[in-house]
Short mmCIF file of C-alpha atoms and ligand atoms in Angstrom, two decimals:
data_model
loop_
_atom_site.label_atom_id
_atom_site.label_comp_id
_atom_site.label_asym_id
_atom_site.label_seq_id
_atom_site.Cartn_x
_atom_site.Cartn_y
_atom_site.Cartn_z
CA MET A 6 -2.84 -14.52 -53.95
CA PRO A 7 -2.13 -12.60 -50.79
CA SER A 8 -5.20 -11.59 -48.80
CA LEU A 9 -5.92 -8.01 -47.87
CA GLN A 10 -4.83 -8.89 -44.38
CA ASP A 11 -1.56 -10.22 -45.72
CA GLU A 12 -1.08 -7.06 -47.63
CA LEU A 13 -1.53 -5.02 -44.49
CA LEU A 14 1.17 -7.03 -42.80
CA PRO A 15 4.59 -5.67 -42.88
CA SER A 16 6.89 -7.10 -45.43
CA THR A 17 9.27 -8.02 -42.64
CA PRO A 18 7.16 -10.68 -40.95
CA GLY A 19 10.03 -11.88 -38.86
CA LYS A 20 9.38 -8.99 -36.57
CA PHE A 21 5.90 -10.18 -35.80
CA LYS A 22 4.49 -13.36 -34.46
CA ILE A 23 1.46 -14.73 -36.27
CA GLU A 24 -1.22 -14.57 -33.63
CA HIS A 25 -4.63 -15.88 -32.94
CA ARG A 26 -7.12 -14.72 -35.55
CA GLY A 27 -9.35 -12.62 -33.20
CA HIS A 28 -6.48 -10.79 -31.65
CA ALA A 29 -4.78 -10.52 -34.96
CA VAL A 30 -7.68 -8.57 -36.56
CA ASN A 31 -7.75 -6.27 -33.59
CA ARG A 32 -4.02 -5.62 -33.74
CA GLN A 33 -4.27 -5.30 -37.48
CA PHE A 34 -6.74 -2.46 -37.03
CA HIS A 35 -4.40 -0.67 -34.66
CA ARG A 36 -1.42 -1.21 -36.90
CA CYS A 37 -3.35 0.05 -39.90
CA PHE A 38 -4.43 3.10 -37.94
CA ALA A 39 -0.93 3.62 -36.66
CA SER A 40 0.65 3.47 -40.13
CA THR A 41 -2.02 5.84 -41.60
CA SER A 42 -1.36 8.39 -38.90
CA THR A 43 2.39 7.99 -39.43
CA LEU A 44 1.86 8.63 -43.11
CA PHE A 45 -0.26 11.61 -42.24
CA LEU A 46 2.41 12.93 -39.91
CA TRP A 47 5.07 12.45 -42.56
CA ALA A 48 2.90 14.26 -45.10
CA LEU A 49 2.34 17.06 -42.62
CA PHE A 50 6.05 17.20 -41.94
CA LEU A 51 6.83 17.36 -45.64
CA VAL A 52 4.27 20.12 -46.22
CA ALA A 53 5.72 22.10 -43.31
CA LEU A 54 9.24 21.54 -44.62
CA THR A 55 8.30 22.73 -48.13
CA ALA A 56 6.48 25.76 -46.75
CA SER A 57 9.38 26.77 -44.55
CA TYR A 58 11.82 26.21 -47.43
CA LEU A 59 9.75 28.47 -49.68
CA SER A 60 9.38 31.19 -47.07
CA PHE A 61 13.11 30.94 -46.32
CA GLN A 62 13.83 31.39 -50.03
CA SER A 63 11.63 34.46 -50.20
CA PHE A 64 13.29 35.78 -47.05
CA ILE A 65 16.66 35.30 -48.71
CA ASP A 66 15.38 37.03 -51.87
CA SER A 67 13.92 40.00 -50.07
CA GLY A 68 16.95 40.05 -47.82
CA ASN A 69 19.17 40.19 -50.88
CA ARG A 70 17.09 42.97 -52.33
CA TYR A 71 17.27 44.79 -49.06
CA PHE A 72 20.99 44.41 -48.70
CA THR A 73 21.93 45.02 -52.34
CA ALA A 74 19.52 47.87 -53.17
CA SER A 75 21.23 51.19 -52.73
CA TRP A 76 17.97 52.86 -51.81
CA GLY A 77 15.18 52.48 -49.30
CA GLY A 78 14.84 52.61 -45.54
CA ILE A 79 14.02 55.29 -43.01
CA GLN A 80 17.40 57.02 -43.14
CA TRP A 81 17.36 57.06 -46.93
CA GLU A 82 13.89 58.61 -46.99
CA LYS A 83 14.99 61.26 -44.55
CA ARG A 84 17.95 62.19 -46.76
CA VAL A 85 15.63 62.41 -49.77
CA ARG A 86 13.17 64.62 -47.86
CA ASP A 87 15.92 66.88 -46.49
CA SER A 88 17.40 67.34 -49.95
CA ALA A 89 13.97 68.17 -51.39
CA GLN A 90 13.35 70.81 -48.72
CA VAL A 91 12.49 74.20 -50.27
CA HIS A 92 14.21 77.22 -48.68
CA ARG A 93 12.52 80.15 -50.43
CA PRO A 94 8.93 81.30 -50.87
CA ASP A 95 7.31 79.61 -53.88
CA GLY A 96 10.46 77.59 -54.44
CA LEU A 97 10.45 74.52 -56.62
CA SER A 98 11.00 70.96 -55.58
CA VAL A 99 12.90 69.32 -58.43
CA LEU A 100 13.90 65.76 -59.21
CA VAL A 101 17.02 66.03 -61.39
CA THR A 102 17.80 62.84 -63.29
CA GLY A 103 21.38 62.48 -64.49
CA ALA A 104 22.39 64.74 -61.61
CA ALA A 105 25.96 63.43 -61.57
CA GLY A 106 26.26 64.25 -65.25
CA PHE A 107 27.76 67.44 -66.67
CA VAL A 108 24.60 69.52 -67.17
CA GLY A 109 22.82 67.80 -64.27
CA THR A 110 25.46 68.85 -61.76
CA HIS A 111 25.43 72.50 -62.84
CA VAL A 112 21.63 72.74 -62.91
CA SER A 113 21.29 71.04 -59.51
CA LEU A 114 23.79 73.46 -57.98
CA ALA A 115 22.08 76.52 -59.45
CA LEU A 116 18.69 75.41 -58.17
CA LYS A 117 19.99 74.55 -54.71
CA LYS A 118 21.86 77.83 -54.41
CA ARG A 119 18.70 79.85 -54.97
CA GLY A 120 16.75 77.85 -52.39
CA ASP A 121 14.93 75.22 -54.38
CA GLY A 122 14.66 71.64 -53.20
CA VAL A 123 16.72 69.25 -55.32
CA VAL A 124 16.95 65.47 -55.30
CA GLY A 125 19.33 63.90 -57.79
CA LEU A 126 19.10 60.51 -59.47
CA ASP A 127 21.96 58.92 -61.38
CA ASN A 128 23.06 55.39 -62.28
CA PHE A 129 26.78 56.30 -62.35
CA ASN A 130 27.37 54.16 -65.42
CA SER A 131 30.82 53.77 -66.90
CA TYR A 132 30.27 55.38 -70.31
CA TYR A 133 33.00 57.71 -69.12
CA ASP A 134 35.17 57.82 -66.02
CA PRO A 135 32.77 57.23 -63.09
CA SER A 136 35.24 58.87 -60.70
CA LEU A 137 34.44 62.21 -62.33
CA LYS A 138 30.77 61.53 -61.65
CA LYS A 139 31.58 60.67 -58.03
CA ALA A 140 33.53 63.91 -57.71
CA ARG A 141 30.52 65.84 -59.02
CA LYS A 142 28.39 63.95 -56.51
CA ALA A 143 30.69 65.02 -53.69
CA LEU A 144 30.49 68.60 -54.91
CA LEU A 145 26.70 68.49 -54.81
CA GLN A 146 26.69 66.75 -51.45
CA GLY A 147 28.71 69.66 -50.07
CA HIS A 148 25.83 71.91 -51.06
CA GLY A 149 23.16 69.69 -49.55
CA VAL A 150 22.04 67.88 -52.70
CA PHE A 151 21.53 64.15 -52.23
CA ILE A 152 21.96 61.96 -55.32
CA VAL A 153 20.09 58.68 -55.24
CA GLU A 154 22.01 55.92 -57.01
CA GLY A 155 19.60 54.22 -59.39
CA ASP A 156 18.36 53.92 -62.93
CA VAL A 157 15.43 55.79 -64.48
CA ASN A 158 14.24 52.42 -65.74
CA ASP A 159 13.61 51.34 -62.15
CA ALA A 160 9.86 51.95 -61.86
CA ARG A 161 9.79 50.92 -58.17
CA LEU A 162 12.43 53.45 -57.30
CA LEU A 163 10.68 56.23 -59.21
CA ALA A 164 7.37 55.40 -57.54
CA LYS A 165 9.09 55.48 -54.16
CA LEU A 166 10.68 58.87 -54.85
CA PHE A 167 7.31 60.37 -55.82
CA ASP A 168 5.83 58.72 -52.76
CA VAL A 169 8.35 60.41 -50.48
CA VAL A 170 8.38 63.83 -52.18
CA ALA A 171 5.67 65.74 -54.08
CA PHE A 172 8.04 67.04 -56.75
CA THR A 173 6.74 70.11 -58.55
CA HIS A 174 9.19 69.65 -61.42
CA VAL A 175 11.36 67.00 -63.03
CA MET A 176 14.52 68.04 -64.84
CA HIS A 177 15.21 64.95 -66.92
CA LEU A 178 18.85 64.93 -68.03
CA ALA A 179 19.69 61.24 -67.62
CA ALA A 180 20.54 59.89 -71.07
CA GLN A 181 23.03 57.97 -73.13
CA ALA A 182 24.93 60.83 -74.71
CA GLY A 183 27.47 60.91 -77.53
CA VAL A 184 26.80 60.89 -81.25
CA ARG A 185 29.43 58.46 -82.51
CA TYR A 186 29.27 55.90 -79.66
CA ALA A 187 25.79 54.96 -80.92
CA MET A 188 27.43 52.83 -83.59
CA GLU A 189 29.31 50.85 -80.92
CA ASN A 190 26.52 50.35 -78.44
CA PRO A 191 23.13 51.06 -80.02
CA GLN A 192 21.15 49.26 -77.32
CA SER A 193 22.35 51.60 -74.58
CA TYR A 194 20.62 54.47 -76.42
CA VAL A 195 17.35 52.58 -76.61
CA HIS A 196 17.67 51.60 -72.94
CA SER A 197 18.27 55.11 -71.60
CA ASN A 198 16.79 57.50 -74.14
CA VAL A 199 13.67 55.55 -75.07
CA ALA A 200 12.83 52.97 -72.38
CA GLY A 201 14.17 55.16 -69.56
CA LEU A 202 12.23 58.17 -70.80
CA VAL A 203 9.01 56.17 -70.94
CA ALA A 204 9.60 54.81 -67.42
CA LEU A 205 10.10 58.34 -66.16
CA LEU A 206 7.00 59.69 -67.90
CA GLU A 207 4.94 56.79 -66.56
CA ALA A 208 6.00 57.74 -63.03
CA CYS A 209 5.27 61.44 -63.69
CA LYS A 210 1.86 60.73 -65.17
CA THR A 211 0.88 58.60 -62.15
CA ALA A 212 2.28 61.00 -59.55
CA ASN A 213 -0.17 63.11 -57.64
CA PRO A 214 0.34 66.02 -58.15
CA GLN A 215 1.87 65.53 -61.58
CA PRO A 216 5.15 67.44 -61.95
CA ALA A 217 6.03 69.63 -64.94
CA VAL A 218 8.75 67.95 -67.00
CA VAL A 219 11.72 69.71 -68.60
CA TRP A 220 14.05 67.36 -70.49
CA ALA A 221 17.15 67.32 -72.67
CA SER A 222 16.61 66.82 -76.35
CA SER A 223 19.49 67.67 -78.69
CA SER A 224 20.53 69.85 -81.60
CA SER A 225 21.34 66.60 -83.37
CA VAL A 226 17.61 66.15 -84.16
CA TYR A 227 18.13 68.63 -87.04
CA GLY A 228 20.21 65.92 -88.71
CA LEU A 229 20.58 66.60 -92.39
CA ASN A 230 18.65 69.89 -92.21
CA GLU A 231 20.52 72.49 -94.25
CA LYS A 232 18.41 75.55 -93.59
CA THR A 233 20.32 77.83 -91.20
CA PRO A 234 20.09 78.90 -88.52
CA PHE A 235 18.10 75.91 -87.20
CA SER A 236 14.63 76.92 -86.00
CA GLU A 237 12.35 74.78 -83.90
CA ALA A 238 9.87 74.57 -86.80
CA ASP A 239 12.48 73.17 -89.20
CA ARG A 240 12.45 69.53 -90.36
CA THR A 241 13.73 67.03 -87.83
CA ASP A 242 12.77 63.85 -89.65
CA ARG A 243 16.21 63.05 -91.07
CA PRO A 244 18.43 62.13 -88.11
CA ALA A 245 22.04 61.26 -89.01
CA SER A 246 22.74 59.04 -85.99
CA LEU A 247 20.89 56.60 -83.77
CA TYR A 248 21.56 59.02 -80.90
CA ALA A 249 19.70 61.74 -82.79
CA ALA A 250 16.94 59.28 -83.67
CA THR A 251 16.38 58.40 -79.99
CA LYS A 252 16.21 62.10 -79.08
CA LYS A 253 13.73 62.67 -81.91
CA ALA A 254 11.76 59.69 -80.59
CA GLY A 255 11.82 61.36 -77.19
CA GLU A 256 10.17 64.44 -78.62
CA ALA A 257 7.41 62.29 -80.07
CA ILE A 258 7.04 60.23 -76.88
CA THR A 259 6.82 63.31 -74.63
CA HIS A 260 4.18 64.71 -76.98
CA THR A 261 1.94 61.69 -76.42
CA TYR A 262 2.24 62.00 -72.63
CA ASN A 263 1.34 65.66 -72.94
CA HIS A 264 -1.61 64.86 -75.18
CA ILE A 265 -3.04 61.89 -73.29
CA TYR A 266 -2.17 62.62 -69.67
CA GLY A 267 -1.84 66.41 -69.52
CA LEU A 268 1.85 66.44 -68.56
CA SER A 269 3.50 69.84 -68.97
CA ILE A 270 6.50 69.23 -71.25
CA THR A 271 9.47 71.37 -72.24
CA GLY A 272 12.11 69.83 -74.52
CA LEU A 273 15.46 71.60 -74.78
CA ARG A 274 17.64 71.16 -77.86
CA PHE A 275 21.14 71.69 -76.45
CA PHE A 276 23.88 72.76 -78.87
CA THR A 277 27.27 71.12 -78.06
CA VAL A 278 27.51 72.17 -74.42
CA TYR A 279 31.01 72.63 -72.95
CA GLY A 280 32.65 73.92 -69.79
CA PRO A 281 34.13 73.00 -66.39
CA TRP A 282 33.15 69.55 -65.06
CA GLY A 283 32.38 68.60 -68.67
CA ARG A 284 32.17 65.26 -70.46
CA PRO A 285 35.51 63.58 -71.28
CA ASP A 286 34.03 61.99 -74.41
CA MET A 287 33.49 65.37 -76.08
CA ALA A 288 35.98 66.83 -78.56
CA TYR A 289 37.06 69.94 -76.58
CA PHE A 290 37.77 67.73 -73.53
CA SER A 291 39.61 64.89 -75.27
CA PHE A 292 41.56 67.38 -77.40
CA THR A 293 42.73 69.12 -74.21
CA ARG A 294 43.89 65.85 -72.70
CA ASN A 295 45.72 64.77 -75.87
CA ILE A 296 47.34 68.15 -76.45
CA LEU A 297 48.67 68.14 -72.87
CA GLN A 298 49.94 64.60 -73.25
CA GLY A 299 51.64 65.39 -76.57
CA LYS A 300 49.40 62.95 -78.42
CA PRO A 301 47.95 63.67 -81.87
CA ILE A 302 44.33 64.78 -82.22
CA THR A 303 42.10 63.80 -85.11
CA ILE A 304 40.21 66.65 -86.72
CA TYR A 305 37.38 65.62 -88.99
CA ARG A 306 36.81 67.55 -92.17
CA GLY A 307 33.59 67.69 -94.19
CA LYS A 308 32.87 67.25 -97.90
CA ASN A 309 34.95 69.39 -100.28
CA ARG A 310 37.47 69.99 -97.49
CA VAL A 311 35.04 72.20 -95.64
CA ASP A 312 35.71 72.51 -91.90
CA LEU A 313 33.09 71.16 -89.52
CA ALA A 314 31.50 73.74 -87.24
CA ARG A 315 29.49 73.71 -84.03
CA ASP A 316 27.41 76.27 -82.19
CA PHE A 317 29.39 75.54 -78.99
CA THR A 318 27.36 76.71 -75.96
CA TYR A 319 28.83 77.46 -72.55
CA ILE A 320 27.40 75.58 -69.57
CA ASP A 321 26.37 78.67 -67.57
CA ASP A 322 24.22 79.84 -70.47
CA ILE A 323 22.63 76.40 -70.71
CA VAL A 324 21.91 76.43 -66.97
CA LYS A 325 20.10 79.75 -67.35
CA GLY A 326 18.02 78.22 -70.13
CA CYS A 327 17.18 75.19 -67.97
CA VAL A 328 16.23 77.24 -64.94
CA GLY A 329 14.21 79.64 -67.13
CA SER A 330 12.37 76.62 -68.54
CA LEU A 331 11.54 75.31 -65.07
CA ASP A 332 10.34 78.74 -63.96
CA THR A 333 8.06 79.26 -66.94
CA ALA A 334 6.78 75.69 -67.31
CA GLY A 335 3.01 75.71 -66.94
CA LYS A 336 1.40 73.18 -64.66
CA SER A 337 0.53 69.63 -65.63
CA THR A 338 -3.23 69.19 -65.59
CA GLY A 339 -3.73 65.50 -64.93
CA SER A 340 -4.28 63.57 -61.76
CA GLY A 341 -4.52 59.86 -61.06
CA GLY A 342 -3.29 59.28 -64.60
CA LYS A 343 -6.19 61.27 -66.13
CA LYS A 344 -5.89 64.52 -68.07
CA ALA A 345 -8.11 67.37 -66.90
CA GLY A 346 -7.27 69.82 -69.70
CA PRO A 347 -4.57 70.86 -72.14
CA ALA A 348 -1.06 71.35 -70.76
CA PRO A 349 1.88 73.19 -72.36
CA TYR A 350 4.13 71.38 -74.82
CA ARG A 351 7.21 73.43 -75.69
CA ILE A 352 10.49 72.89 -77.54
CA PHE A 353 13.39 75.35 -77.45
CA ASN A 354 16.80 75.63 -79.04
CA LEU A 355 19.47 76.45 -76.48
CA GLY A 356 22.50 77.43 -78.52
CA ASN A 357 25.02 80.23 -78.74
CA THR A 358 24.07 81.51 -82.23
CA SER A 359 27.69 81.77 -83.40
CA PRO A 360 29.17 78.57 -84.87
CA VAL A 361 32.92 78.05 -84.66
CA THR A 362 34.91 75.59 -86.78
CA VAL A 363 36.70 72.66 -85.14
CA PRO A 364 40.19 73.86 -86.23
CA THR A 365 39.41 77.23 -84.58
CA LEU A 366 38.37 75.43 -81.40
CA VAL A 367 41.78 73.69 -81.45
CA SER A 368 43.62 77.02 -81.96
CA ILE A 369 41.85 78.51 -78.93
CA LEU A 370 42.81 75.49 -76.83
CA GLU A 371 46.43 75.77 -77.98
CA ARG A 372 46.51 79.38 -76.84
CA HIS A 373 45.03 78.64 -73.42
CA LEU A 374 47.16 75.56 -72.87
CA LYS A 375 50.28 77.15 -74.33
CA VAL A 376 50.98 73.88 -76.13
CA LYS A 377 50.85 73.20 -79.87
CA ALA A 378 48.51 70.42 -80.96
CA LYS A 379 49.63 67.60 -83.21
CA ARG A 380 46.80 67.89 -85.73
CA LYS A 381 45.77 64.99 -87.91
CA VAL A 382 43.09 66.08 -90.36
CA VAL A 383 40.96 63.30 -91.84
CA ASP A 384 37.79 63.18 -93.91
CA MET A 385 34.72 62.85 -91.71
CA PRO A 386 33.85 59.15 -91.48
CA GLY A 387 30.20 58.18 -91.92
CA ASN A 388 29.69 57.90 -88.18
CA GLY A 389 26.59 59.98 -87.54
CA ASP A 390 28.26 63.38 -87.47
CA VAL A 391 26.65 66.39 -89.11
CA PRO A 392 28.77 69.11 -90.81
CA PHE A 393 27.55 72.08 -88.78
CA THR A 394 25.00 73.32 -86.26
CA HIS A 395 23.66 76.82 -85.75
CA ALA A 396 20.80 77.73 -83.44
CA ASN A 397 18.08 80.25 -83.91
CA ILE A 398 17.24 81.10 -80.29
CA SER A 399 14.49 83.68 -80.75
CA SER A 400 11.84 81.43 -79.15
CA ALA A 401 13.94 80.83 -76.03
CA GLN A 402 14.81 84.51 -75.93
CA GLY A 403 11.16 85.52 -76.08
CA GLN A 404 9.70 82.94 -73.71
CA LEU A 405 12.51 82.10 -71.30
CA GLY A 406 14.53 85.30 -71.34
CA TYR A 407 17.43 83.16 -72.59
CA LYS A 408 20.44 85.19 -73.70
CA PRO A 409 23.83 83.49 -74.01
CA THR A 410 26.69 85.71 -72.89
CA THR A 411 29.84 83.55 -73.08
CA ASP A 412 31.83 83.23 -76.30
CA LEU A 413 33.99 80.18 -77.02
CA GLN A 414 37.26 81.98 -76.23
CA THR A 415 36.06 82.97 -72.73
CA GLY A 416 34.31 79.68 -72.04
CA LEU A 417 37.30 77.55 -73.01
CA LYS A 418 39.55 79.66 -70.79
CA LYS A 419 37.32 78.75 -67.84
CA PHE A 420 37.31 75.13 -68.91
CA VAL A 421 41.10 74.93 -69.15
CA LYS A 422 41.46 76.56 -65.75
CA TRP A 423 39.13 73.97 -64.25
CA TYR A 424 40.82 71.10 -66.14
CA LEU A 425 44.25 71.99 -64.81
CA SER A 426 42.98 72.46 -61.27
CA TYR A 427 41.02 69.21 -61.32
CA TYR A 428 43.57 66.93 -62.97
CA GLY A 429 46.56 68.85 -61.68
CA TYR A 430 49.58 69.62 -63.76
CA ASN A 431 50.21 65.93 -64.41
CA ARG A 432 48.62 66.65 -67.79
CA GLY A 433 45.50 64.57 -67.15
CA LYS A 434 47.19 61.19 -67.57
CA ASN A 435 44.41 59.17 -65.99
CA VAL A 436 41.42 60.62 -67.76
CA ASN A 437 39.27 58.21 -69.78
O1 UGA B 793 24.59 69.40 -79.51
C1 UGA B 793 24.29 68.21 -79.51
O2 UGA B 793 23.18 67.87 -79.82
C2 UGA B 793 25.31 67.18 -79.18
O3 UGA B 793 26.57 67.79 -78.93
C3 UGA B 793 27.62 66.92 -78.77
O4 UGA B 793 27.85 66.23 -79.97
P1 UGA B 793 28.90 66.87 -80.97
O5 UGA B 793 28.43 68.18 -81.48
O6 UGA B 793 29.19 65.82 -81.97
O7 UGA B 793 30.15 67.18 -80.02
P2 UGA B 793 31.62 66.59 -79.99
O8 UGA B 793 31.60 65.13 -79.89
O9 UGA B 793 32.34 67.33 -78.95
O10 UGA B 793 32.20 66.99 -81.43
C4 UGA B 793 32.36 68.36 -81.77
C5 UGA B 793 32.95 68.45 -83.15
O11 UGA B 793 34.27 67.90 -83.13
C6 UGA B 793 34.42 66.96 -84.16
N1 UGA B 793 35.37 65.92 -83.70
C7 UGA B 793 35.05 65.10 -82.70
C8 UGA B 793 35.94 64.16 -82.25
C9 UGA B 793 37.19 64.05 -82.87
O12 UGA B 793 38.03 63.20 -82.51
N2 UGA B 793 37.48 64.88 -83.89
C10 UGA B 793 36.61 65.83 -84.33
O13 UGA B 793 36.92 66.57 -85.28
C11 UGA B 793 33.04 66.43 -84.44
O14 UGA B 793 32.97 65.94 -85.74
C12 UGA B 793 32.21 67.68 -84.21
O15 UGA B 793 32.18 68.42 -85.39
C13 UGA B 793 27.33 65.95 -77.64
O16 UGA B 793 28.34 64.97 -77.57
C14 UGA B 793 25.98 65.32 -77.78
O17 UGA B 793 25.71 64.54 -76.63
C15 UGA B 793 24.98 66.41 -77.93
O18 UGA B 793 23.69 65.97 -77.96
#
């Protein structure tokens, strides 16, 4: 059995002479001490190494965040503040989400032109040609509107924006649009129209002061409603598409934030908005492209060969409705996430009140484009479409002073003029 002393000896005895017992004990003590302190030093070294590795990792992480995030920093904050600057007495300071979108761009411009402060937010996703969104961004930039690149689901970004600017209003237009695409990519609707809306409302409820919120619902919430024209009090519990269902959910969600936190809410049910700088996924836009390219267009037809019809609404009229909503929105009452009293909860139809059939829309385009369409008429597939829409706008008329003035003939003429100037006379070959 090896003694304790033996055990303390190195396992390479050849390096050491066996010495006299007295001296040996003494040396043993020193050696023992020396090896303990070496161990201690090694342990210390290892701890230091681990600590520096961990802090280096976190430096790399935060560094990555810093370098990859498209927002943050002193210069960025300055741009946000400058863009939010109000240039008229009692002007508004508005955060416009979806500012690089069709309606968002027009509303941002209108607000900026009358002297309100506007900060845009947009994630520039690729649902349709992002270069069109970038072009809208450039247009807004030319008028002093800064668009922050980010997602409404980014709670840190929203908190930062409210930290930098005390927005009086939020115009929430960021959404996953399109009725039929919901069958292809249902999750994107939940992500933007449900989760994104909640993230935005959370930020608004926490902000101090709380802003008033105006947001885009949709005429599609009327779903299978057959009573015409559609009034705000009509049934909206039978959506025909997941898109419509998420917009209907949005109306319920905004109601709870109004009820619990005192957020002032105005929901706008837009009726098939069209016009310059529009959305390439919409029928009037894709028909124009196909007609110019000599490609066939598919025209859906309803049951019993009845033509589908829409209450097509021109963008300038919609902008007036949005601005009127911002101007008449009562204040939110909460602070620090607590409601101090009841706040307004409003829903308005923003339509044109004169539905036009899809074949008539095509005939108008043919006239403006001076090209005959290759029409392919097919029965409407079960893809979430509804046969017709028709808005009753008396509420918006009474409370917002909303009065649409552009008929489809006039509006499409302006659209075609813009389309040809934007895409040139190459017949829009590169449009998505
Ligand atoms: O008002 C609304 O709530 C909705 O209006 C539009 O939805 P939609 O009316 O379906 O507009 P389009 O996609 O432009 O379709 C217009 C009409 O053309 C028809 N269509 C569409 C595409 C096609 O290839 N052929 C065709 O006949 C549709 O069935 C519909 O009747 C927008 O795309 C939605 O984002 C918006 O919320």
